[in-house]
Tab-separated table of C-alpha atoms and ligand atoms in Angstrom:
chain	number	residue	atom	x	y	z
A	1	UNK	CA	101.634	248.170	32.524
A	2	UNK	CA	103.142	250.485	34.946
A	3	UNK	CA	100.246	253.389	33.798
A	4	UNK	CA	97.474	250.315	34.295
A	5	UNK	CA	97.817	249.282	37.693
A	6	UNK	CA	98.741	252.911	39.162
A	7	UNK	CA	95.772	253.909	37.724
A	8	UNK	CA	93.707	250.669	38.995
A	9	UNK	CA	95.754	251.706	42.710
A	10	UNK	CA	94.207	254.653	42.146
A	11	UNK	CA	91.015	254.088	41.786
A	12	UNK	CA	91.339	251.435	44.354
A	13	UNK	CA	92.415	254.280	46.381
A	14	UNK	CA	89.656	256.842	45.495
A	15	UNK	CA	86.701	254.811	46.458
A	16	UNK	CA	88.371	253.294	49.514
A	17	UNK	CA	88.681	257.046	50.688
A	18	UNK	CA	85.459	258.430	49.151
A	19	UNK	CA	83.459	258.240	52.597
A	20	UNK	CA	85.986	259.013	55.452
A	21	UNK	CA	83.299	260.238	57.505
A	22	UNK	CA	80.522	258.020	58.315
A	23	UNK	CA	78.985	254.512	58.806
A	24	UNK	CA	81.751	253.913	55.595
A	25	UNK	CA	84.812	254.420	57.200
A	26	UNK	CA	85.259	251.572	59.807
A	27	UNK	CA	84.964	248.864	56.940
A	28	UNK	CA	86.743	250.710	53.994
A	29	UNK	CA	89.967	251.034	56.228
A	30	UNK	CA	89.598	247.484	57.382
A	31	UNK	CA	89.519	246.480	53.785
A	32	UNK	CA	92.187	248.674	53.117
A	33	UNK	CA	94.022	247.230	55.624
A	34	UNK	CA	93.242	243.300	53.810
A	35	UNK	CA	94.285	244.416	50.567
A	36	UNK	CA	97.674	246.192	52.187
A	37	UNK	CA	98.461	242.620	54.181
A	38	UNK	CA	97.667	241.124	51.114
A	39	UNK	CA	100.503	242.767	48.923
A	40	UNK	CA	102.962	243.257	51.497
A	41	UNK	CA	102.974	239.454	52.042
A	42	UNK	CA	103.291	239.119	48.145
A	43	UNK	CA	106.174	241.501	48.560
A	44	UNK	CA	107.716	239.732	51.805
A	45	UNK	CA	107.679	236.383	49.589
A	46	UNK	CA	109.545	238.011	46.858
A	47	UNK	CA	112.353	239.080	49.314
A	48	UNK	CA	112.336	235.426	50.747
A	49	UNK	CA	112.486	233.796	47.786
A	50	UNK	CA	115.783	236.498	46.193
A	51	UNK	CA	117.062	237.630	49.476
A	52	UNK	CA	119.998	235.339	48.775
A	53	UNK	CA	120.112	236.317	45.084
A	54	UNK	CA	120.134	232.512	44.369
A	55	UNK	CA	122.502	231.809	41.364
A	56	UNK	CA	123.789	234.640	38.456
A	57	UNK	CA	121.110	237.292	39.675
A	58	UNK	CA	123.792	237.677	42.247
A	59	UNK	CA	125.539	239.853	39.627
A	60	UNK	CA	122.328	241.260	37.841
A	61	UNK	CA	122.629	245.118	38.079
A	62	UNK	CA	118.765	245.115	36.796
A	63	UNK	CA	117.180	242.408	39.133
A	64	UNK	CA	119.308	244.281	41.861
A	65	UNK	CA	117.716	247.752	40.771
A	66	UNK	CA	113.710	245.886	40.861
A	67	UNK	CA	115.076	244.008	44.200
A	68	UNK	CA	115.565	247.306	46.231
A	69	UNK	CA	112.386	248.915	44.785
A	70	UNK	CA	110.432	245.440	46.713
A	71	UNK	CA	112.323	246.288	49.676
A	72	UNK	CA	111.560	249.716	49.546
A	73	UNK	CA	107.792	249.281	49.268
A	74	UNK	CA	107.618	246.737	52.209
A	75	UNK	CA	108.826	249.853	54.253
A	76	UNK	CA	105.726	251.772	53.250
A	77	UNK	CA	102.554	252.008	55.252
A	78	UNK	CA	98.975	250.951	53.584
A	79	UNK	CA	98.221	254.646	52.594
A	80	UNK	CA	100.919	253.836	49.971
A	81	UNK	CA	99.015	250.741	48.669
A	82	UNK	CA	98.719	251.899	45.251
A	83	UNK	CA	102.572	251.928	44.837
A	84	UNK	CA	103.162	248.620	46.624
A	85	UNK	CA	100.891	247.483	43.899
A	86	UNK	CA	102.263	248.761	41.012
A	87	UNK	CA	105.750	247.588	42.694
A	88	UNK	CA	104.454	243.832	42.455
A	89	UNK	CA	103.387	244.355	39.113
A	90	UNK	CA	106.422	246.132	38.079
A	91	UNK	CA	109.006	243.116	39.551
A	92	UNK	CA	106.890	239.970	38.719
A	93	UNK	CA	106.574	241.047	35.190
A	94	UNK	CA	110.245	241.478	34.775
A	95	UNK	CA	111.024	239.061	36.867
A	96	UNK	CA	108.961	236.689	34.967
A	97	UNK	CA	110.294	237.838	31.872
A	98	UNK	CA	113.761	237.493	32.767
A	99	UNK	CA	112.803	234.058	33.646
A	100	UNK	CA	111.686	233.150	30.045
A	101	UNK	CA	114.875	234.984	28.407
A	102	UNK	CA	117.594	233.003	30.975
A	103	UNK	CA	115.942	229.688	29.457
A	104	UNK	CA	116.350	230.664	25.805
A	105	UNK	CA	119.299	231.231	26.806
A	106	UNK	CA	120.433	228.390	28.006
A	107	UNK	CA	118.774	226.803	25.364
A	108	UNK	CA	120.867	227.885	23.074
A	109	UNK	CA	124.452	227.660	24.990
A	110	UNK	CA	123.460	223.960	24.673
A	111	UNK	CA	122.354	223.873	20.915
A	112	UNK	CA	125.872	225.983	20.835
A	113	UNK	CA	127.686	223.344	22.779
A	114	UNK	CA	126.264	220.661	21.247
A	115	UNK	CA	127.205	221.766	17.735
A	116	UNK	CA	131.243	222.071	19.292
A	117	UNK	CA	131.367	219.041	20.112
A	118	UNK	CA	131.007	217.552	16.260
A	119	UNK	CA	133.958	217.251	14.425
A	120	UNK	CA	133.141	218.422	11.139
A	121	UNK	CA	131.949	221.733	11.965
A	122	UNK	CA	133.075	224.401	9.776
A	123	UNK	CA	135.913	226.294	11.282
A	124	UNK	CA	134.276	229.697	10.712
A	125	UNK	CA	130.934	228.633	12.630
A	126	UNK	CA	133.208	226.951	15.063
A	127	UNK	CA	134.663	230.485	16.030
A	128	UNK	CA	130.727	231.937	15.144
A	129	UNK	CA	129.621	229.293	18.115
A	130	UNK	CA	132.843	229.313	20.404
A	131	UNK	CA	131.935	233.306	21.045
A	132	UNK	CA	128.239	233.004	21.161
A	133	UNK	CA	128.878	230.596	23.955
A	134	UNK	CA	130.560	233.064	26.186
A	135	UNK	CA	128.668	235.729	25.331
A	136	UNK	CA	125.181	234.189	26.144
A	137	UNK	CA	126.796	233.390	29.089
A	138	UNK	CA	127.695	236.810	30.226
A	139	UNK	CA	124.364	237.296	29.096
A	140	UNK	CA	122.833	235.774	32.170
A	141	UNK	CA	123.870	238.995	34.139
A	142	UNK	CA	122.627	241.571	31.849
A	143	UNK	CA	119.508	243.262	31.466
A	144	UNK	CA	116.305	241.573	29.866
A	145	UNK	CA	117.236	244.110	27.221
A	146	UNK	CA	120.169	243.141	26.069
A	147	UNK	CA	119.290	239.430	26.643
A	148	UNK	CA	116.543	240.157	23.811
A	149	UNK	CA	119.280	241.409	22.014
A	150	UNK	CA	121.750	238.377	22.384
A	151	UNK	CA	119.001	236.247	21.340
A	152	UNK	CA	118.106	237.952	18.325
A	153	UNK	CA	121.334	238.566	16.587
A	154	UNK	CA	121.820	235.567	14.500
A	155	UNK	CA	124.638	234.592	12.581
A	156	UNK	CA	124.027	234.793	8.573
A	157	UNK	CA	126.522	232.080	7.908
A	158	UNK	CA	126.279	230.140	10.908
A	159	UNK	CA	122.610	230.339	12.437
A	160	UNK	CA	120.035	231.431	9.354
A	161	UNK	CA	121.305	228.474	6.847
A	162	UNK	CA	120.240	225.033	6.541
A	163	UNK	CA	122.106	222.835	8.799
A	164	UNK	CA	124.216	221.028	5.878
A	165	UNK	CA	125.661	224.418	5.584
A	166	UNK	CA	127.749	224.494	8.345
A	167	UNK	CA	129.409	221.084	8.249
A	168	UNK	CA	132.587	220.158	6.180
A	169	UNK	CA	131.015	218.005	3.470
A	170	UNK	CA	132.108	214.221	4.617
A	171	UNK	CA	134.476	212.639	2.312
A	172	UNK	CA	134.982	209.341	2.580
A	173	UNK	CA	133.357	207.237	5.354
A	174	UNK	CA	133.503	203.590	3.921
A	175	UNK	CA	136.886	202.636	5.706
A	176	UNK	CA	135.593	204.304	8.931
A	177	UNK	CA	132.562	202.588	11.306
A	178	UNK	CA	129.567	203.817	10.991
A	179	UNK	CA	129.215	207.461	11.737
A	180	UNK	CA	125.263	208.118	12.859
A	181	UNK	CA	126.253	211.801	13.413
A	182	UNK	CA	126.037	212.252	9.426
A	183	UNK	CA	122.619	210.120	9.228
A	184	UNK	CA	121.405	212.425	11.499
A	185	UNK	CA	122.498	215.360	10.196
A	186	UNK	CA	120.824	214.378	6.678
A	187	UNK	CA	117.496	213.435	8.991
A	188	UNK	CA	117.573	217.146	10.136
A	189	UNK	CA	118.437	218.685	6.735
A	190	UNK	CA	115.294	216.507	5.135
A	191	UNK	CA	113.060	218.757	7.327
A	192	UNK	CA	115.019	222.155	6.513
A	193	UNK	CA	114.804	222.441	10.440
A	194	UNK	CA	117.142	222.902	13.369
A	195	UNK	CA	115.700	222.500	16.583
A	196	UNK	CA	116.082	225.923	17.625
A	197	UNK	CA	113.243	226.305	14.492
A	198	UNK	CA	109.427	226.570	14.636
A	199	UNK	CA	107.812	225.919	17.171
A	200	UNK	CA	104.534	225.462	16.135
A	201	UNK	CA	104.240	221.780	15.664
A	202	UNK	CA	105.226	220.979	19.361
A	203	UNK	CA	105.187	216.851	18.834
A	204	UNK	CA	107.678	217.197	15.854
A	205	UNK	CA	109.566	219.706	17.384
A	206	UNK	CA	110.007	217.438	20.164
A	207	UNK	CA	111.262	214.523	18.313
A	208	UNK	CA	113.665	216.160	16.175
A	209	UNK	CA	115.110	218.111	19.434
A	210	UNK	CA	115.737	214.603	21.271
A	211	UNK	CA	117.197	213.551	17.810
A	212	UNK	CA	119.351	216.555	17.752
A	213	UNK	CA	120.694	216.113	21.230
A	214	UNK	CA	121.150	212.801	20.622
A	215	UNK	CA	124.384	213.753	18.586
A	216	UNK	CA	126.049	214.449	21.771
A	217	UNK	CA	126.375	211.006	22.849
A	218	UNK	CA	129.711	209.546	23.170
A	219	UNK	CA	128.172	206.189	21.756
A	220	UNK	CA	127.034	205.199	18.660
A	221	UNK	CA	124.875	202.595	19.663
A	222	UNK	CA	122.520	205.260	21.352
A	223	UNK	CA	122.590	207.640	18.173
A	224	UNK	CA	121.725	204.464	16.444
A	225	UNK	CA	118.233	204.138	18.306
A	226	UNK	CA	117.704	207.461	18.201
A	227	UNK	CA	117.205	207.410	14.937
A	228	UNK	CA	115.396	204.370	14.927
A	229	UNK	CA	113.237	206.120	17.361
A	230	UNK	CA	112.636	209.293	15.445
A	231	UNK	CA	111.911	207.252	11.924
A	232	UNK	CA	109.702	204.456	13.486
A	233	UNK	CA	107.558	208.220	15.010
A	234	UNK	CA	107.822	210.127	11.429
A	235	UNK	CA	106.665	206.793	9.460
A	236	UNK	CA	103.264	206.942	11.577
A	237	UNK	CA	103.415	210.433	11.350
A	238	UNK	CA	103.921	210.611	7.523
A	239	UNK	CA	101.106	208.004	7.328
A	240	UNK	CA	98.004	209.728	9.426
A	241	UNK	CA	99.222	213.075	7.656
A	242	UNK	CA	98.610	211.709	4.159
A	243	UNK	CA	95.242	209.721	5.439
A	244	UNK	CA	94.978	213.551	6.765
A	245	UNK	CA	95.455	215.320	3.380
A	246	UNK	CA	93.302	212.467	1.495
A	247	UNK	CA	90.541	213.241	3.993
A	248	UNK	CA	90.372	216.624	3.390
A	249	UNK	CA	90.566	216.561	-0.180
A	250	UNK	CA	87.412	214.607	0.010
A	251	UNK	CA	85.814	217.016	2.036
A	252	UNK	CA	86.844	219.841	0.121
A	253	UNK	CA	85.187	218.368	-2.719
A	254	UNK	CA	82.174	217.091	-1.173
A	255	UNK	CA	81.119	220.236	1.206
A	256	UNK	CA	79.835	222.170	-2.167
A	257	UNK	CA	77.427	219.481	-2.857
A	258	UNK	CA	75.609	219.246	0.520
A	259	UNK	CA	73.224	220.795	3.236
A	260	UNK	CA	73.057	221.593	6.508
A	261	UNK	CA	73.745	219.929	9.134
A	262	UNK	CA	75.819	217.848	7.189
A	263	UNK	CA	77.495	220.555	5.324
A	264	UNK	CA	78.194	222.767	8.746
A	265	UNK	CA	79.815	219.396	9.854
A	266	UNK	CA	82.262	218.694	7.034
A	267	UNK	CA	83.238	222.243	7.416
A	268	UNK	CA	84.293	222.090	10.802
A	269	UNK	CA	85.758	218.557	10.477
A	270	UNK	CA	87.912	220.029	7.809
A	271	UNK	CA	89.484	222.311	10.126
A	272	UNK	CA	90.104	220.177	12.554
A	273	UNK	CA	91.554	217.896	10.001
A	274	UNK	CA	94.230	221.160	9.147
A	275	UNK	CA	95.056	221.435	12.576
A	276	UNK	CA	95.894	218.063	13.061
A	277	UNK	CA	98.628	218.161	10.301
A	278	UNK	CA	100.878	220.332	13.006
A	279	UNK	CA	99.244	218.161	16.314
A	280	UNK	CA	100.493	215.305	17.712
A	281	UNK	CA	100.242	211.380	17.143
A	282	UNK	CA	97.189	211.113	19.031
A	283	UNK	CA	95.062	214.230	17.694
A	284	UNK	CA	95.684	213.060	14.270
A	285	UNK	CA	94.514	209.704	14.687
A	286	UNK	CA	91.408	210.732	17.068
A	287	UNK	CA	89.834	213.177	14.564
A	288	UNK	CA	91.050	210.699	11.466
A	289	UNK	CA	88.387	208.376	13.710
A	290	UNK	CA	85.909	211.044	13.902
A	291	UNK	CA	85.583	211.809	10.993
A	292	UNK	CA	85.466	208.538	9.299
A	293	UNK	CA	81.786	208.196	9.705
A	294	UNK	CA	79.541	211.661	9.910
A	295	UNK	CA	76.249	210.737	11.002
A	296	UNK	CA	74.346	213.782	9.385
A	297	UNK	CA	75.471	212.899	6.079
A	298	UNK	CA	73.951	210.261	6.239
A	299	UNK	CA	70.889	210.860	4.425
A	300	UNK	CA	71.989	213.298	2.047
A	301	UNK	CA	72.793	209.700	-0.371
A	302	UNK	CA	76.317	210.444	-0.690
A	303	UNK	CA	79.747	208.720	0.137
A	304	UNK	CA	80.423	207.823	3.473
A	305	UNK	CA	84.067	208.138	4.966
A	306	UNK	CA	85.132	204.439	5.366
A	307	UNK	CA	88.044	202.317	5.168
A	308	UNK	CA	90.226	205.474	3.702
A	309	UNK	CA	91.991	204.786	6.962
A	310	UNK	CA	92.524	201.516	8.921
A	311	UNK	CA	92.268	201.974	12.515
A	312	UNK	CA	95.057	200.306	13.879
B	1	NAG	C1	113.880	240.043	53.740
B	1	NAG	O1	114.237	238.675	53.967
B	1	NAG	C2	115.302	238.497	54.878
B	1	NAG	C3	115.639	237.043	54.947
B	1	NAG	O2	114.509	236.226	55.035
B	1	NAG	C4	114.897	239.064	56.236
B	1	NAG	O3	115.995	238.939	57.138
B	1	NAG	C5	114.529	240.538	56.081
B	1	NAG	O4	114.053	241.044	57.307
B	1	NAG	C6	113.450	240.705	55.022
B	1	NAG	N1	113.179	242.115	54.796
B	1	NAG	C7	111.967	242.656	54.857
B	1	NAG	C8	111.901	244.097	54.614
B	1	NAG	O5	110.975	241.979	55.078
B	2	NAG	C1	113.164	251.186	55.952
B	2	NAG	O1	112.946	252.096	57.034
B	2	NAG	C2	113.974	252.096	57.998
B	2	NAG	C3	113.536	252.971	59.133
B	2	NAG	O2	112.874	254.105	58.693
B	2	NAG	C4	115.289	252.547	57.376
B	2	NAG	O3	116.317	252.492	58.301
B	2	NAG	C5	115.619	251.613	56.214
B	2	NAG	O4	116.763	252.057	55.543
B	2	NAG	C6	114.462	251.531	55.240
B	2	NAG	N1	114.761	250.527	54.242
B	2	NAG	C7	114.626	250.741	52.951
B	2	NAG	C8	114.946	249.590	52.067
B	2	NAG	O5	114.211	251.783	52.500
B	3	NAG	C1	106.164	227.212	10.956
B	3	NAG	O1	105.113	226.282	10.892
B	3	NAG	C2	103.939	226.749	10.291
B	3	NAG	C3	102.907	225.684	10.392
B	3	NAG	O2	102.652	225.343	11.695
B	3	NAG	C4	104.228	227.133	8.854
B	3	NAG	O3	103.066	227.641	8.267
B	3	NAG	C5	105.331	228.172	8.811
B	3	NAG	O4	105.670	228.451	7.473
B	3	NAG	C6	106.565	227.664	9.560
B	3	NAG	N1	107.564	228.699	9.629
B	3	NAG	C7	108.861	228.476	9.366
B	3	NAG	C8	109.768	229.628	9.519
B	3	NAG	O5	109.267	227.377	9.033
């Protein structure tokens, strides 16, 4: 990055300077002079918006180092252009970075807190959680570096296990009320996930996160209908993704057997179909639609896709 721009800046530079004598030079120095106001306001914004090193940047020997290098640039004049570009680049990219890694890492103080608060945690993971806490915490203050690092050093026992792993097996809950923490603990263990998981199929993801935080609640009456919620969404779910599968199998078996255009359409339907299986609600049912009914098979004397799904 930092090899990129320089060499863009100096570039930049070269041609700006190539004609100093001449018709050139009145217009190259005045564009000089744009592309100088231009960074040092993008520079002047950046020291607005941290000159009061709002919240834990205040103790961020990093930030603090990139901080003084913006200051330092805004004191240079617009022959130096080239390095008060590279000095944006430099601090948004970190900065934006840092950005990114403070929200995974609050992220996961809450998964971390979240998982405290249940009684039946195992003791060891307890402890395992009880330390991750503070140290993410510290964590806000160090470098991107060892953020990365904080983030990436899970716990064998505790973190890379399926969830029913880390809970003290529940013995006997007839003569108790309902607990909706353990129903929702088996809903999350059904789909091997935790919600700090994959994070490829955003709708589910989504879902099973608001289930997940749902555990938090001091009543059961809300854990209640937050399962409700979740099932009522993964029963629709579970139906358009076997109308889905069905679909495809179809097409899988049909696409050998015709021609174009109504073979190059059944191909890319197909995929579409795929992609679906990880999209949301909406996507699933819209191509599901689509693809009941493809007009340039028409002709080709062969099945049409109806009534495999019901619109609804
Ligand atoms: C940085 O921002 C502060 C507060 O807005 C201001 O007082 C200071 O003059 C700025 N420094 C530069 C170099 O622009
Ligand atoms: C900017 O220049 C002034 C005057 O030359 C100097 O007093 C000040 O320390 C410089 N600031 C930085 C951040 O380099
Ligand atoms: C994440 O989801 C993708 C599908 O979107 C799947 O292929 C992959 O195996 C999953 N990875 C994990 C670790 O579950």
């Amino acid at each position: 990055m930092k090899i990129s721009t320089k060499m863009i800046g100096i570039i930049f530079l070269a041609r700006l300077l190539k004609q100093v004598d001449g018709k050139g030079e009145i217009s190259d120095l005045e564009s000089l002079a744009k592309t100088d106001a231009k960074y040092t306001a993008l520079l002047k914004e950046i020291n607005a918006t941290f000159h009061n090193r709002p919240t834990h940047i205040k103790k961020n020997a990093e930030f603090e180092k990139n901080f003084q290098t913006v200051l330092i640039a805004l004191n240079l004049s617009m022959y130096d252009i080239a390095t008060k570009i590279d000095t944006y680049t430099d601090f948004t990219v970190y900065n934006q970075i840092r950005v990114e890694l403070e929200r995974k890492i609050f992220k996961k103080i809450q998964v971390a807190e979240r998982l405290l608060k249940l009684e039946n945690l195992l003791p060891k993971c307890r402890t395992f959680f009880g330390d991750q806490q503070s140290l993410l915490v510290r964590g806000f203050y160090q470098s991107n570096l060892m953020k990365l690092e904080l983030l990436h050093d899970p716990s064998p026992e505790c973190e890379n296990v399926e969830l029913q792993q880390i809970f003290i097996e529940p013995t006997s809950t007839t003569s108790k009320p309902h607990n909706y923490d353990i129903d929702i603990v088996k809903t999350l263990v059904k789909y091997h996930t935790r919600p700090w998981g994959n994070k490829t199929y955003k709708e589910f993801d989504e879902k099973i996160w608001i289930l997940f935080m749902a555990i938090n609640s001091e009543e059961q009456k809300f854990k209640k209908d937050a399962l409700a919620t979740f099932n009522k969404y993964d029963e629709h779910r579970a139906i358009l993704d076997k109308a889905l599968a069905i679909r495809i199998g179809e097409f899988t078996k049909q696409i050998p057997n015709e021609k174009n255009p109504c073979k190059v359409h059944l191909i890319r339907l197909k995929k579409e179909l795929g992609r679906a299986m990880f999209a949301a609600i909406k996507k699933k049912h819209d191509i599901l639609v689509e693809s009941n009914y493809v007009r340039s098979c028409l002709n080709n004397n062969r099945k049409l896709y109806k009534g495999t799904y019901a619109l609804n």
